[in-house]
Amino acid sequence: MIGLAELPISALLSPASACSLDSRRWQHSLAKNDDENAHGQTGIRELFDGIEVTDTNFSGDSVVTCLITDSRRVVPGALFFAIGGLRTNGNFYVEEAVDRGALAVVTEQDLGSHFPIDYIKVKDVRQTLALVSKRFYDAPDEKLEIAGVTGTNGKTTVTMLTQHLIGGSDRVGLMGTVRYDLGRRTLPSFRTTPESVDVYSLLSQMLVNDCKRAVMEISSHGIDQKRTYGLSVDVAAFLNLTQDHIDYHKSMEAYYKVKRQLFTGEAGHRPSHAVINLDCPYGRRLNDEISKDLPRTTFGINSKATLRAKDIVLHDEGSRFHLVWPEGSVAIESPLLGSYNVSNLLAALSIVYAQNCNLNACIERIPNFPAVPGRMERVDAGQNFNVLIDYAHTDDALRHACGMLREITKGRLIVVFGCGGDRDRSKRAPMLEAALEHADEVIVTADNPRSEPLEQIFKDIEASANGQAACYIDDRKDAISKALDWADPGDCVLIAGKGHEAYQEFGGTVIPFDDRTVARELLQLKQT
């Protein structure tokens, strides 16, 4: 006997009927913009052909105009996916989707025998959304050579570096924390790894804009929530793993296993090539655990790495080292600060090497790499001390940032940082430990408190002070101002945690706030 879940969708036809649910929902979803011609109109049966479903009500084979996960964006002809989330559930807003003209609803729940429009019940709505999105946009991932980069720290720098190195005169798409580069136009990013329907829409637009390659940041949330399920990644790169997102993953082991899915095929597709950091203990573990028949390129200062850095010299304008790989070696001069950026550059070069690009041509482009927004970004208003903005928001990233600046700073190192509210509380005390380890002065302040009282965040941070002094200032602008007042010639002020972000979140309210702009304005004011 064939089970219901094994039947093709065409075998599950039954009359349509009604259901009533209250609706109001917020979820980001990329606007269709001007990509309507990036795919053909597709019938609903074709979209689900071969995809596992458990029940359905179908009245015909209507043409789907768009795929929507936000009920407020539903238009006539839309296929609405009712996705469950951490804070809300799309099934609460099915009625709104129906009222707005949805063609059908895809859900994991029973909608009843009287539901007024077509519905499709599936075991995993997120996985179904990814598979349907790929088909709706005519599998753009299979027409692009995609490099996917995962890791706790460095994803943004590595993806932007890779795009720069392999670009030359060619257009290379980019999807990440700072922006979505589609070849002929750029959109501001709203999520490191967007929802799967948005991933395929963006990739489709890259193809239309004559991109042949794309580079993506792939977050652990993106993997776990199947936003990249089935995505054809040619080269998958693992950078590192340090404590972050434990509020979501619950343990480092679970966090690691989610990242590993990108390399094993558990995320719906196994890459053609792996790039792995052998300087990271989790990277070495990954290298041992993945299939031996998966081609790989390793990197690091580790002597066993395929691409490795020797004779590293760090200075206040960047770094230099000797790059060694199986076919040769060359002296590298990089404008990027710190040892961790040597690792980031090795990762990007390893991706280039894995893609069989001209490595020497890519190396020649290194000196021209522009600053990554909010990653060790200098703020210069003519002052006689250094001011740097960095996204470091984990203890490991902050420790590396402070350690590097300590090595190249003649005077004192002054650090301003905070910890986000409604997030992993266990990393707060280690953040202060990391700052106190290298800094001469530390100011703790607000960093997206969200709905959590700032007093509680400060209390969690202060737990590791061990009698060492740190200054606590509620207002982030006041904290930055105080740090700039303290700075003398030859000192360095590091403003950490928010990087490129241009906002702060307080109790459900988002207000404009950009560390770079605030620091520059304060510096100019103090010099008048």
Short mmCIF file of C-alpha atoms in Angstrom, two decimals:
data_model
loop_
_atom_site.label_atom_id
_atom_site.label_comp_id
_atom_site.label_asym_id
_atom_site.label_seq_id
_atom_site.Cartn_x
_atom_site.Cartn_y
_atom_site.Cartn_z
CA MET A 1 0.00 0.00 0.00
CA ILE A 2 1.34 3.43 -0.93
CA GLY A 3 1.33 5.99 1.91
CA LEU A 4 -0.22 9.41 1.43
CA ALA A 5 3.17 11.14 1.77
CA GLU A 6 4.52 9.12 -1.16
CA LEU A 7 1.82 10.16 -3.59
CA PRO A 8 2.50 12.87 -6.18
CA ILE A 9 0.52 16.05 -5.65
CA SER A 10 -1.65 15.35 -8.69
CA ALA A 11 -3.03 12.27 -6.89
CA LEU A 12 -4.23 14.26 -3.88
CA LEU A 13 -7.03 16.27 -5.46
CA SER A 14 -10.17 16.99 -3.44
CA PRO A 15 -12.82 19.71 -3.26
CA ALA A 16 -11.92 23.04 -1.73
CA SER A 17 -13.59 24.54 1.39
CA ALA A 18 -13.23 27.34 4.72
CA CYS A 19 -11.29 28.44 7.82
CA SER A 20 -11.06 31.61 9.90
CA LEU A 21 -7.97 32.85 11.71
CA ASP A 22 -6.95 36.25 12.99
CA SER A 23 -4.05 37.79 11.12
CA ARG A 24 -1.27 40.32 11.55
CA ARG A 25 2.37 39.50 10.90
CA TRP A 26 5.75 41.05 10.29
CA GLN A 27 8.47 39.25 8.38
CA HIS A 28 11.01 40.58 5.91
CA SER A 29 10.51 39.49 2.32
CA LEU A 30 12.40 40.87 -0.65
CA ALA A 31 10.33 43.00 -2.97
CA LYS A 32 9.76 41.59 -6.42
CA ASN A 33 11.21 44.85 -7.78
CA ASP A 34 12.01 44.42 -11.47
CA ASP A 35 12.76 40.69 -11.63
CA GLU A 36 9.40 39.54 -13.01
CA ASN A 37 11.10 38.55 -16.26
CA ALA A 38 13.74 36.49 -14.44
CA HIS A 39 11.41 33.46 -14.42
CA GLY A 40 8.45 32.14 -16.34
CA GLN A 41 4.93 31.81 -15.00
CA THR A 42 4.51 28.37 -13.51
CA GLY A 43 1.47 26.24 -12.76
CA ILE A 44 1.04 25.09 -9.19
CA ARG A 45 1.14 21.41 -10.15
CA GLU A 46 4.47 21.85 -11.89
CA LEU A 47 5.93 23.60 -8.85
CA PHE A 48 5.07 20.66 -6.60
CA ASP A 49 5.71 17.82 -8.99
CA GLY A 50 7.84 15.25 -7.14
CA ILE A 51 7.81 17.22 -3.87
CA GLU A 52 6.52 15.28 -0.88
CA VAL A 53 3.11 16.43 0.40
CA THR A 54 0.79 14.85 2.96
CA ASP A 55 -2.57 16.34 1.98
CA THR A 56 -4.06 18.86 -0.42
CA ASN A 57 -7.22 20.51 -1.71
CA PHE A 58 -6.94 21.39 -5.40
CA SER A 59 -9.52 22.90 -7.71
CA GLY A 60 -7.29 23.25 -10.77
CA ASP A 61 -3.81 24.05 -12.04
CA SER A 62 -3.68 27.81 -11.64
CA VAL A 63 -0.63 29.89 -12.52
CA VAL A 64 1.41 31.09 -9.51
CA THR A 65 2.47 34.74 -9.80
CA CYS A 66 4.72 34.94 -6.72
CA LEU A 67 5.80 33.13 -3.56
CA ILE A 68 5.05 35.00 -0.33
CA THR A 69 5.89 34.37 3.36
CA ASP A 70 4.46 37.65 4.74
CA SER A 71 0.65 37.72 4.69
CA ARG A 72 0.65 41.51 4.29
CA ARG A 73 2.45 41.19 0.94
CA VAL A 74 -0.01 38.72 -0.57
CA VAL A 75 -1.48 39.71 -3.93
CA PRO A 76 -3.90 37.79 -6.18
CA GLY A 77 -2.18 34.71 -7.57
CA ALA A 78 0.33 34.45 -4.71
CA LEU A 79 1.26 31.14 -3.13
CA PHE A 80 1.39 31.79 0.63
CA PHE A 81 3.75 29.75 2.83
CA ALA A 82 2.63 29.71 6.47
CA ILE A 83 5.96 29.47 8.27
CA GLY A 84 6.26 28.95 12.02
CA GLY A 85 8.83 31.21 13.72
CA LEU A 86 10.41 31.93 17.08
CA ARG A 87 8.17 34.92 17.78
CA THR A 88 5.09 34.28 15.64
CA ASN A 89 3.49 31.73 13.35
CA GLY A 90 2.39 32.22 9.77
CA ASN A 91 -0.61 30.00 10.37
CA PHE A 92 -2.09 32.77 12.51
CA TYR A 93 -2.37 34.92 9.37
CA VAL A 94 -3.87 32.53 6.86
CA GLU A 95 -7.17 34.43 6.87
CA GLU A 96 -5.40 37.65 5.85
CA ALA A 97 -3.65 35.77 3.03
CA VAL A 98 -7.01 34.46 1.83
CA ASP A 99 -8.60 37.90 2.03
CA ARG A 100 -5.80 39.40 -0.02
CA GLY A 101 -6.30 36.92 -2.85
CA ALA A 102 -3.83 34.10 -2.22
CA LEU A 103 -4.07 31.34 -4.80
CA ALA A 104 -3.24 28.64 -2.25
CA VAL A 105 -1.68 28.13 1.19
CA VAL A 106 1.23 25.82 2.00
CA THR A 107 1.26 24.72 5.63
CA GLU A 108 2.21 21.97 8.08
CA GLN A 109 -1.19 22.20 9.79
CA ASP A 110 -4.63 20.80 8.99
CA LEU A 111 -6.79 23.56 7.58
CA GLY A 112 -10.03 21.60 7.73
CA SER A 113 -12.52 20.36 5.18
CA HIS A 114 -14.14 23.77 4.67
CA PHE A 115 -11.07 25.85 3.78
CA PRO A 116 -12.15 28.35 1.05
CA ILE A 117 -9.12 28.09 -1.28
CA ASP A 118 -6.60 25.46 -2.33
CA TYR A 119 -4.10 24.30 0.26
CA ILE A 120 -1.09 21.99 0.38
CA LYS A 121 -0.07 20.30 3.60
CA VAL A 122 3.60 19.30 3.91
CA LYS A 123 5.86 17.87 6.60
CA ASP A 124 8.35 20.75 6.46
CA VAL A 125 7.15 24.06 5.08
CA ARG A 126 10.61 25.68 5.11
CA GLN A 127 12.15 22.86 3.13
CA THR A 128 9.22 22.94 0.73
CA LEU A 129 9.60 26.71 0.31
CA ALA A 130 13.27 26.23 -0.63
CA LEU A 131 12.52 23.51 -3.18
CA VAL A 132 9.56 25.37 -4.71
CA SER A 133 11.52 28.65 -4.83
CA LYS A 134 14.34 26.98 -6.72
CA ARG A 135 11.86 25.63 -9.27
CA PHE A 136 9.89 28.91 -9.49
CA TYR A 137 13.06 30.86 -10.35
CA ASP A 138 14.29 28.14 -12.74
CA ALA A 139 17.26 27.00 -10.60
CA PRO A 140 19.53 30.06 -10.97
CA ASP A 141 22.00 28.50 -8.51
CA GLU A 142 22.81 25.82 -11.06
CA LYS A 143 23.73 28.46 -13.66
CA LEU A 144 26.07 30.36 -11.34
CA GLU A 145 29.32 29.23 -9.74
CA ILE A 146 28.55 29.85 -6.06
CA ALA A 147 30.96 30.07 -3.13
CA GLY A 148 29.23 29.80 0.25
CA VAL A 149 31.10 31.02 3.33
CA THR A 150 30.19 30.03 6.89
CA GLY A 151 31.82 30.66 10.28
CA THR A 152 31.31 32.71 13.42
CA ASN A 153 33.68 35.52 12.48
CA GLY A 154 34.95 36.93 9.20
CA LYS A 155 32.16 35.96 6.76
CA THR A 156 31.59 39.51 5.53
CA THR A 157 35.27 40.28 5.01
CA VAL A 158 35.96 36.95 3.27
CA THR A 159 32.98 37.21 0.91
CA MET A 160 33.81 40.81 -0.05
CA LEU A 161 37.47 39.91 -0.49
CA THR A 162 36.55 36.94 -2.67
CA GLN A 163 34.22 39.07 -4.80
CA HIS A 164 36.99 41.65 -5.24
CA LEU A 165 39.70 39.09 -6.05
CA ILE A 166 37.77 37.09 -8.66
CA GLY A 167 35.89 40.04 -10.11
CA GLY A 168 38.35 41.81 -12.36
CA SER A 169 36.27 42.97 -15.32
CA ASP A 170 33.54 40.40 -14.59
CA ARG A 171 30.43 40.98 -12.52
CA VAL A 172 30.33 38.84 -9.37
CA GLY A 173 27.17 38.69 -7.25
CA LEU A 174 27.35 39.07 -3.48
CA MET A 175 24.88 38.22 -0.72
CA GLY A 176 25.75 39.04 2.87
CA THR A 177 25.43 41.10 6.03
CA VAL A 178 26.20 44.50 4.51
CA ARG A 179 24.64 44.39 1.04
CA TYR A 180 23.25 42.35 -1.83
CA ASP A 181 25.24 43.08 -4.98
CA LEU A 182 23.23 41.95 -8.02
CA GLY A 183 25.70 42.90 -10.73
CA ARG A 184 24.22 46.14 -12.00
CA ARG A 185 22.63 47.36 -8.78
CA THR A 186 23.09 46.98 -5.05
CA LEU A 187 20.46 46.58 -2.33
CA PRO A 188 20.94 47.11 1.41
CA SER A 189 20.97 43.81 3.27
CA PHE A 190 18.15 43.00 5.68
CA ARG A 191 19.52 39.61 6.77
CA THR A 192 22.87 37.84 6.37
CA THR A 193 21.22 34.84 4.72
CA PRO A 194 17.70 35.82 3.60
CA GLU A 195 14.67 33.53 3.29
CA SER A 196 15.01 30.93 0.53
CA VAL A 197 12.53 32.65 -1.80
CA ASP A 198 14.62 35.80 -1.53
CA VAL A 199 17.85 33.86 -2.05
CA TYR A 200 16.60 32.50 -5.37
CA SER A 201 15.11 35.83 -6.41
CA LEU A 202 18.47 37.53 -5.80
CA LEU A 203 20.40 34.82 -7.64
CA SER A 204 17.96 35.09 -10.53
CA GLN A 205 18.55 38.83 -10.76
CA MET A 206 22.33 38.24 -10.71
CA LEU A 207 21.94 36.03 -13.78
CA VAL A 208 19.86 38.66 -15.56
CA ASN A 209 22.63 41.16 -14.77
CA ASP A 210 25.27 38.94 -16.43
CA CYS A 211 26.94 37.55 -13.31
CA LYS A 212 28.61 34.21 -13.78
CA ARG A 213 29.73 33.80 -10.17
CA ALA A 214 28.29 34.65 -6.78
CA VAL A 215 29.63 34.69 -3.22
CA MET A 216 27.32 34.21 -0.22
CA GLU A 217 27.52 34.41 3.53
CA ILE A 218 25.71 31.37 4.92
CA SER A 219 24.76 31.72 8.58
CA SER A 220 23.97 28.92 11.01
CA HIS A 221 20.41 30.25 11.28
CA GLY A 222 20.16 30.14 7.48
CA ILE A 223 21.26 26.50 7.42
CA ASP A 224 19.11 25.43 10.36
CA GLN A 225 16.01 27.18 9.02
CA LYS A 226 16.62 25.68 5.55
CA ARG A 227 16.94 29.02 3.81
CA THR A 228 19.70 27.46 1.68
CA TYR A 229 18.28 23.94 1.53
CA GLY A 230 19.12 22.32 -1.81
CA LEU A 231 21.20 25.32 -2.90
CA SER A 232 23.88 24.30 -5.41
CA VAL A 233 27.03 25.54 -3.68
CA ASP A 234 30.18 24.76 -5.65
CA VAL A 235 32.72 25.77 -2.99
CA ALA A 236 31.79 25.76 0.71
CA ALA A 237 34.24 27.52 3.06
CA PHE A 238 34.50 27.03 6.85
CA LEU A 239 36.27 29.91 8.64
CA ASN A 240 36.03 29.25 12.37
CA LEU A 241 33.65 28.50 15.23
CA THR A 242 33.57 30.40 18.52
CA GLN A 243 30.81 31.02 21.04
CA ASP A 244 27.83 32.82 19.55
CA HIS A 245 24.10 32.19 19.07
CA ILE A 246 24.01 29.74 22.00
CA ASP A 247 20.61 31.20 22.89
CA TYR A 248 19.42 29.66 19.62
CA HIS A 249 21.55 26.52 19.23
CA LYS A 250 21.76 25.73 23.00
CA SER A 251 25.29 24.28 22.80
CA MET A 252 28.53 24.60 20.86
CA GLU A 253 28.13 21.00 19.72
CA ALA A 254 24.72 21.73 18.20
CA TYR A 255 26.10 24.94 16.66
CA TYR A 256 28.96 23.01 15.05
CA LYS A 257 26.69 20.25 13.72
CA VAL A 258 24.48 22.81 11.99
CA LYS A 259 27.53 24.35 10.27
CA ARG A 260 28.73 20.87 9.27
CA GLN A 261 25.51 20.24 7.33
CA LEU A 262 26.78 22.57 4.61
CA PHE A 263 29.60 20.12 3.87
CA THR A 264 27.87 16.75 4.27
CA GLY A 265 24.82 17.05 2.04
CA GLU A 266 22.44 17.26 5.02
CA ALA A 267 21.51 20.75 3.80
CA GLY A 268 20.10 19.24 0.59
CA HIS A 269 23.24 19.51 -1.53
CA ARG A 270 26.87 18.52 -1.07
CA PRO A 271 29.41 21.04 -2.39
CA SER A 272 31.89 20.13 -5.09
CA HIS A 273 34.80 21.44 -3.02
CA ALA A 274 35.43 22.33 0.64
CA VAL A 275 37.70 25.09 1.96
CA ILE A 276 38.63 24.63 5.63
CA ASN A 277 40.63 26.58 8.23
CA LEU A 278 43.11 24.21 9.90
CA ASP A 279 44.02 26.81 12.55
CA CYS A 280 40.57 26.35 14.12
CA PRO A 281 39.99 23.21 16.25
CA TYR A 282 36.51 22.86 14.78
CA GLY A 283 38.00 23.23 11.30
CA ARG A 284 40.38 20.36 11.97
CA ARG A 285 37.48 18.30 13.28
CA LEU A 286 35.42 19.11 10.20
CA ASN A 287 38.33 18.16 7.96
CA ASP A 288 38.47 14.74 9.68
CA GLU A 289 34.71 14.14 9.68
CA ILE A 290 33.60 14.99 6.15
CA SER A 291 33.75 12.41 3.40
CA LYS A 292 37.27 11.60 2.22
CA ASP A 293 36.15 11.76 -1.40
CA LEU A 294 35.16 15.45 -1.11
CA PRO A 295 37.94 17.55 -2.69
CA ARG A 296 39.23 20.21 -0.33
CA THR A 297 41.63 23.09 0.07
CA THR A 298 42.86 23.93 3.56
CA PHE A 299 44.39 27.16 4.82
CA GLY A 300 46.13 28.63 7.85
CA ILE A 301 49.55 29.06 9.39
CA ASN A 302 49.32 25.32 10.02
CA SER A 303 52.17 23.62 8.18
CA LYS A 304 49.78 21.00 6.77
CA ALA A 305 47.55 23.59 5.09
CA THR A 306 47.29 23.77 1.29
CA LEU A 307 47.63 27.57 1.41
CA ARG A 308 49.58 28.92 4.36
CA ALA A 309 51.11 32.16 5.58
CA LYS A 310 54.73 32.35 6.75
CA ASP A 311 56.82 35.18 8.19
CA ILE A 312 53.81 37.29 9.17
CA VAL A 313 54.52 40.93 10.05
CA LEU A 314 51.69 43.11 11.40
CA HIS A 315 51.86 46.90 11.30
CA ASP A 316 49.53 49.88 11.66
CA GLU A 317 48.86 50.08 7.92
CA GLY A 318 48.11 46.39 7.36
CA SER A 319 50.22 43.23 7.19
CA ARG A 320 52.72 41.37 5.06
CA PHE A 321 53.57 37.71 4.81
CA HIS A 322 54.72 35.00 2.44
CA LEU A 323 51.93 32.98 0.84
CA VAL A 324 52.93 29.37 0.16
CA TRP A 325 50.86 26.96 -1.94
CA PRO A 326 51.67 23.70 -3.79
CA GLU A 327 52.70 25.46 -7.01
CA GLY A 328 54.69 28.34 -5.56
CA SER A 329 55.10 31.17 -3.05
CA VAL A 330 54.89 34.95 -3.16
CA ALA A 331 55.23 37.96 -0.85
CA ILE A 332 51.87 39.51 0.05
CA GLU A 333 51.24 43.07 1.19
CA SER A 334 47.73 43.52 2.57
CA PRO A 335 45.93 46.72 3.61
CA LEU A 336 43.90 44.77 6.18
CA LEU A 337 44.82 45.05 9.86
CA GLY A 338 45.57 42.15 12.17
CA SER A 339 46.35 38.45 12.21
CA TYR A 340 42.69 37.47 11.82
CA ASN A 341 42.61 39.39 8.55
CA VAL A 342 45.61 37.36 7.41
CA SER A 343 43.36 34.35 8.02
CA ASN A 344 40.48 36.03 6.16
CA LEU A 345 42.75 36.74 3.20
CA LEU A 346 43.98 33.14 3.19
CA ALA A 347 40.34 31.98 3.14
CA ALA A 348 39.50 34.19 0.15
CA LEU A 349 42.62 33.08 -1.71
CA SER A 350 41.76 29.45 -0.96
CA ILE A 351 38.31 29.92 -2.48
CA VAL A 352 39.94 31.49 -5.54
CA TYR A 353 42.36 28.55 -5.71
CA ALA A 354 39.53 26.01 -5.35
CA GLN A 355 37.66 27.68 -8.22
CA ASN A 356 40.72 27.35 -10.48
CA CYS A 357 40.97 31.10 -10.96
CA ASN A 358 44.26 32.75 -11.89
CA LEU A 359 45.78 33.02 -8.40
CA ASN A 360 48.55 35.42 -9.43
CA ALA A 361 46.08 37.79 -11.08
CA CYS A 362 43.94 37.75 -7.94
CA ILE A 363 46.97 38.43 -5.72
CA GLU A 364 47.72 41.56 -7.73
CA ARG A 365 44.30 42.95 -6.75
CA ILE A 366 44.91 42.67 -2.98
CA PRO A 367 46.44 46.16 -2.46
CA ASN A 368 43.38 47.76 -4.12
CA PHE A 369 40.85 46.13 -1.84
CA PRO A 370 38.61 48.85 -0.31
CA ALA A 371 37.76 48.89 3.38
CA VAL A 372 34.93 46.61 4.46
CA PRO A 373 32.17 48.76 6.00
CA GLY A 374 32.30 48.54 9.77
CA ARG A 375 35.25 46.12 9.85
CA MET A 376 38.27 47.90 11.34
CA GLU A 377 37.01 50.99 9.53
CA ARG A 378 38.98 54.14 10.31
CA VAL A 379 37.27 57.39 11.24
CA ASP A 380 39.59 60.26 10.39
CA ALA A 381 38.60 63.84 11.14
CA GLY A 382 42.16 65.11 11.46
CA GLN A 383 42.63 63.93 15.07
CA ASN A 384 46.07 62.81 16.33
CA PHE A 385 44.87 59.41 17.53
CA ASN A 386 43.30 56.41 15.86
CA VAL A 387 39.54 55.75 15.87
CA LEU A 388 38.32 52.41 14.52
CA ILE A 389 34.82 50.97 14.12
CA ASP A 390 34.50 47.19 14.18
CA TYR A 391 31.65 44.68 14.15
CA ALA A 392 33.33 42.48 16.82
CA HIS A 393 30.37 41.22 18.84
CA THR A 394 31.71 37.95 20.26
CA ASP A 395 34.39 37.55 22.91
CA ASP A 396 36.69 35.83 20.41
CA ALA A 397 36.31 38.59 17.82
CA LEU A 398 36.79 41.30 20.45
CA ARG A 399 39.84 39.54 21.91
CA HIS A 400 41.46 39.29 18.47
CA ALA A 401 40.60 42.90 17.64
CA CYS A 402 41.98 44.25 20.92
CA GLY A 403 45.05 42.02 20.78
CA MET A 404 45.88 43.18 17.28
CA LEU A 405 45.41 46.87 18.14
CA ARG A 406 47.48 46.47 21.29
CA GLU A 407 50.40 45.30 19.14
CA ILE A 408 50.31 48.29 16.79
CA THR A 409 49.24 51.08 19.20
CA LYS A 410 52.01 53.18 20.76
CA GLY A 411 49.75 54.80 23.33
CA ARG A 412 46.71 53.56 25.23
CA LEU A 413 43.94 51.36 23.86
CA ILE A 414 40.43 52.58 24.77
CA VAL A 415 37.53 50.23 24.02
CA VAL A 416 33.80 50.96 23.84
CA PHE A 417 31.45 47.97 23.55
CA GLY A 418 28.07 46.60 24.61
CA CYS A 419 26.02 43.42 24.36
CA GLY A 420 22.66 43.02 22.63
CA GLY A 421 19.49 42.38 24.60
CA ASP A 422 17.28 39.28 24.18
CA ARG A 423 20.32 37.33 22.99
CA ASP A 424 22.87 34.88 24.39
CA ARG A 425 23.56 36.03 27.96
CA SER A 426 26.46 33.60 28.45
CA LYS A 427 28.78 35.58 26.16
CA ARG A 428 28.40 38.88 28.04
CA ALA A 429 30.93 38.32 30.82
CA PRO A 430 33.51 36.86 28.39
CA MET A 431 33.14 40.00 26.25
CA LEU A 432 34.31 42.15 29.18
CA GLU A 433 37.11 39.69 29.93
CA ALA A 434 38.26 39.98 26.33
CA ALA A 435 38.29 43.79 26.48
CA LEU A 436 40.05 43.98 29.86
CA GLU A 437 42.72 41.54 28.68
CA HIS A 438 44.25 44.08 26.29
CA ALA A 439 42.65 47.52 26.78
CA ASP A 440 43.84 50.29 29.10
CA GLU A 441 40.35 51.77 29.42
CA VAL A 442 37.00 50.04 28.86
CA ILE A 443 33.60 51.70 28.53
CA VAL A 444 30.52 49.47 28.53
CA THR A 445 27.41 50.90 26.90
CA ALA A 446 24.18 50.08 25.06
CA ASP A 447 24.17 47.87 21.95
CA ASN A 448 20.63 47.09 20.76
CA PRO A 449 19.08 46.41 24.19
CA ARG A 450 15.81 45.49 22.47
CA SER A 451 13.23 44.60 25.15
CA GLU A 452 15.75 43.74 27.88
CA PRO A 453 16.58 46.26 30.65
CA LEU A 454 20.04 47.71 30.19
CA GLU A 455 20.66 47.25 33.91
CA GLN A 456 20.36 43.48 33.51
CA ILE A 457 22.74 43.47 30.53
CA PHE A 458 25.29 45.49 32.53
CA LYS A 459 24.91 43.15 35.49
CA ASP A 460 25.65 40.12 33.31
CA ILE A 461 28.69 41.84 31.77
CA GLU A 462 30.04 42.99 35.12
CA ALA A 463 30.03 39.44 36.52
CA SER A 464 33.57 38.87 35.22
CA ALA A 465 35.15 42.21 36.21
CA ASN A 466 37.08 40.63 39.13
CA GLY A 467 37.73 44.03 40.62
CA GLN A 468 39.05 45.50 37.35
CA ALA A 469 37.55 48.86 36.54
CA ALA A 470 35.22 49.45 33.63
CA CYS A 471 33.08 52.53 33.09
CA TYR A 472 29.35 52.00 32.46
CA ILE A 473 27.49 54.64 30.42
CA ASP A 474 23.90 54.03 29.32
CA ASP A 475 23.85 56.30 26.28
CA ARG A 476 26.06 55.04 23.44
CA LYS A 477 26.74 58.51 22.07
CA ASP A 478 27.85 59.70 25.50
CA ALA A 479 30.07 56.63 25.81
CA ILE A 480 31.76 57.34 22.47
CA SER A 481 32.17 60.99 23.44
CA LYS A 482 33.82 60.03 26.73
CA ALA A 483 36.24 57.68 24.96
CA LEU A 484 37.24 60.42 22.51
CA ASP A 485 37.76 62.85 25.42
CA TRP A 486 40.08 60.36 27.10
CA ALA A 487 42.21 59.83 23.98
CA ASP A 488 45.67 61.43 23.78
CA PRO A 489 48.06 61.59 20.82
CA GLY A 490 49.15 58.08 19.81
CA ASP A 491 46.18 56.40 21.49
CA CYS A 492 43.60 54.20 19.77
CA VAL A 493 39.83 54.17 20.34
CA LEU A 494 38.00 51.00 19.28
CA ILE A 495 34.21 51.27 19.06
CA ALA A 496 33.05 47.66 18.81
CA GLY A 497 29.91 45.63 18.31
CA LYS A 498 27.78 47.41 15.72
CA GLY A 499 30.13 48.00 12.81
CA HIS A 500 28.15 48.88 9.68
CA GLU A 501 24.77 48.92 11.47
CA ALA A 502 23.03 52.28 11.22
CA TYR A 503 20.44 51.81 13.95
CA GLN A 504 19.77 50.89 17.58
CA GLU A 505 16.86 48.82 18.87
CA PHE A 506 15.12 49.85 22.08
CA GLY A 507 11.94 48.16 23.31
CA GLY A 508 10.47 47.52 19.87
CA THR A 509 11.64 50.87 18.51
CA VAL A 510 14.40 51.27 15.93
CA ILE A 511 16.25 54.60 15.93
CA PRO A 512 18.97 55.85 13.54
CA PHE A 513 22.45 55.41 15.02
CA ASP A 514 25.69 54.88 13.12
CA ASP A 515 28.92 54.60 15.15
CA ARG A 516 30.92 55.98 12.20
CA THR A 517 28.73 59.05 11.78
CA VAL A 518 28.48 59.72 15.51
CA ALA A 519 32.25 59.41 16.02
CA ARG A 520 33.03 61.68 13.06
CA GLU A 521 30.56 64.35 14.18
CA LEU A 522 31.91 64.28 17.75
CA LEU A 523 35.51 64.52 16.55
CA GLN A 524 34.66 67.51 14.36
CA LEU A 525 32.78 69.17 17.21
CA LYS A 526 35.63 68.66 19.66
CA GLN A 527 38.15 70.22 17.25
CA THR A 528 36.18 73.42 16.65
#
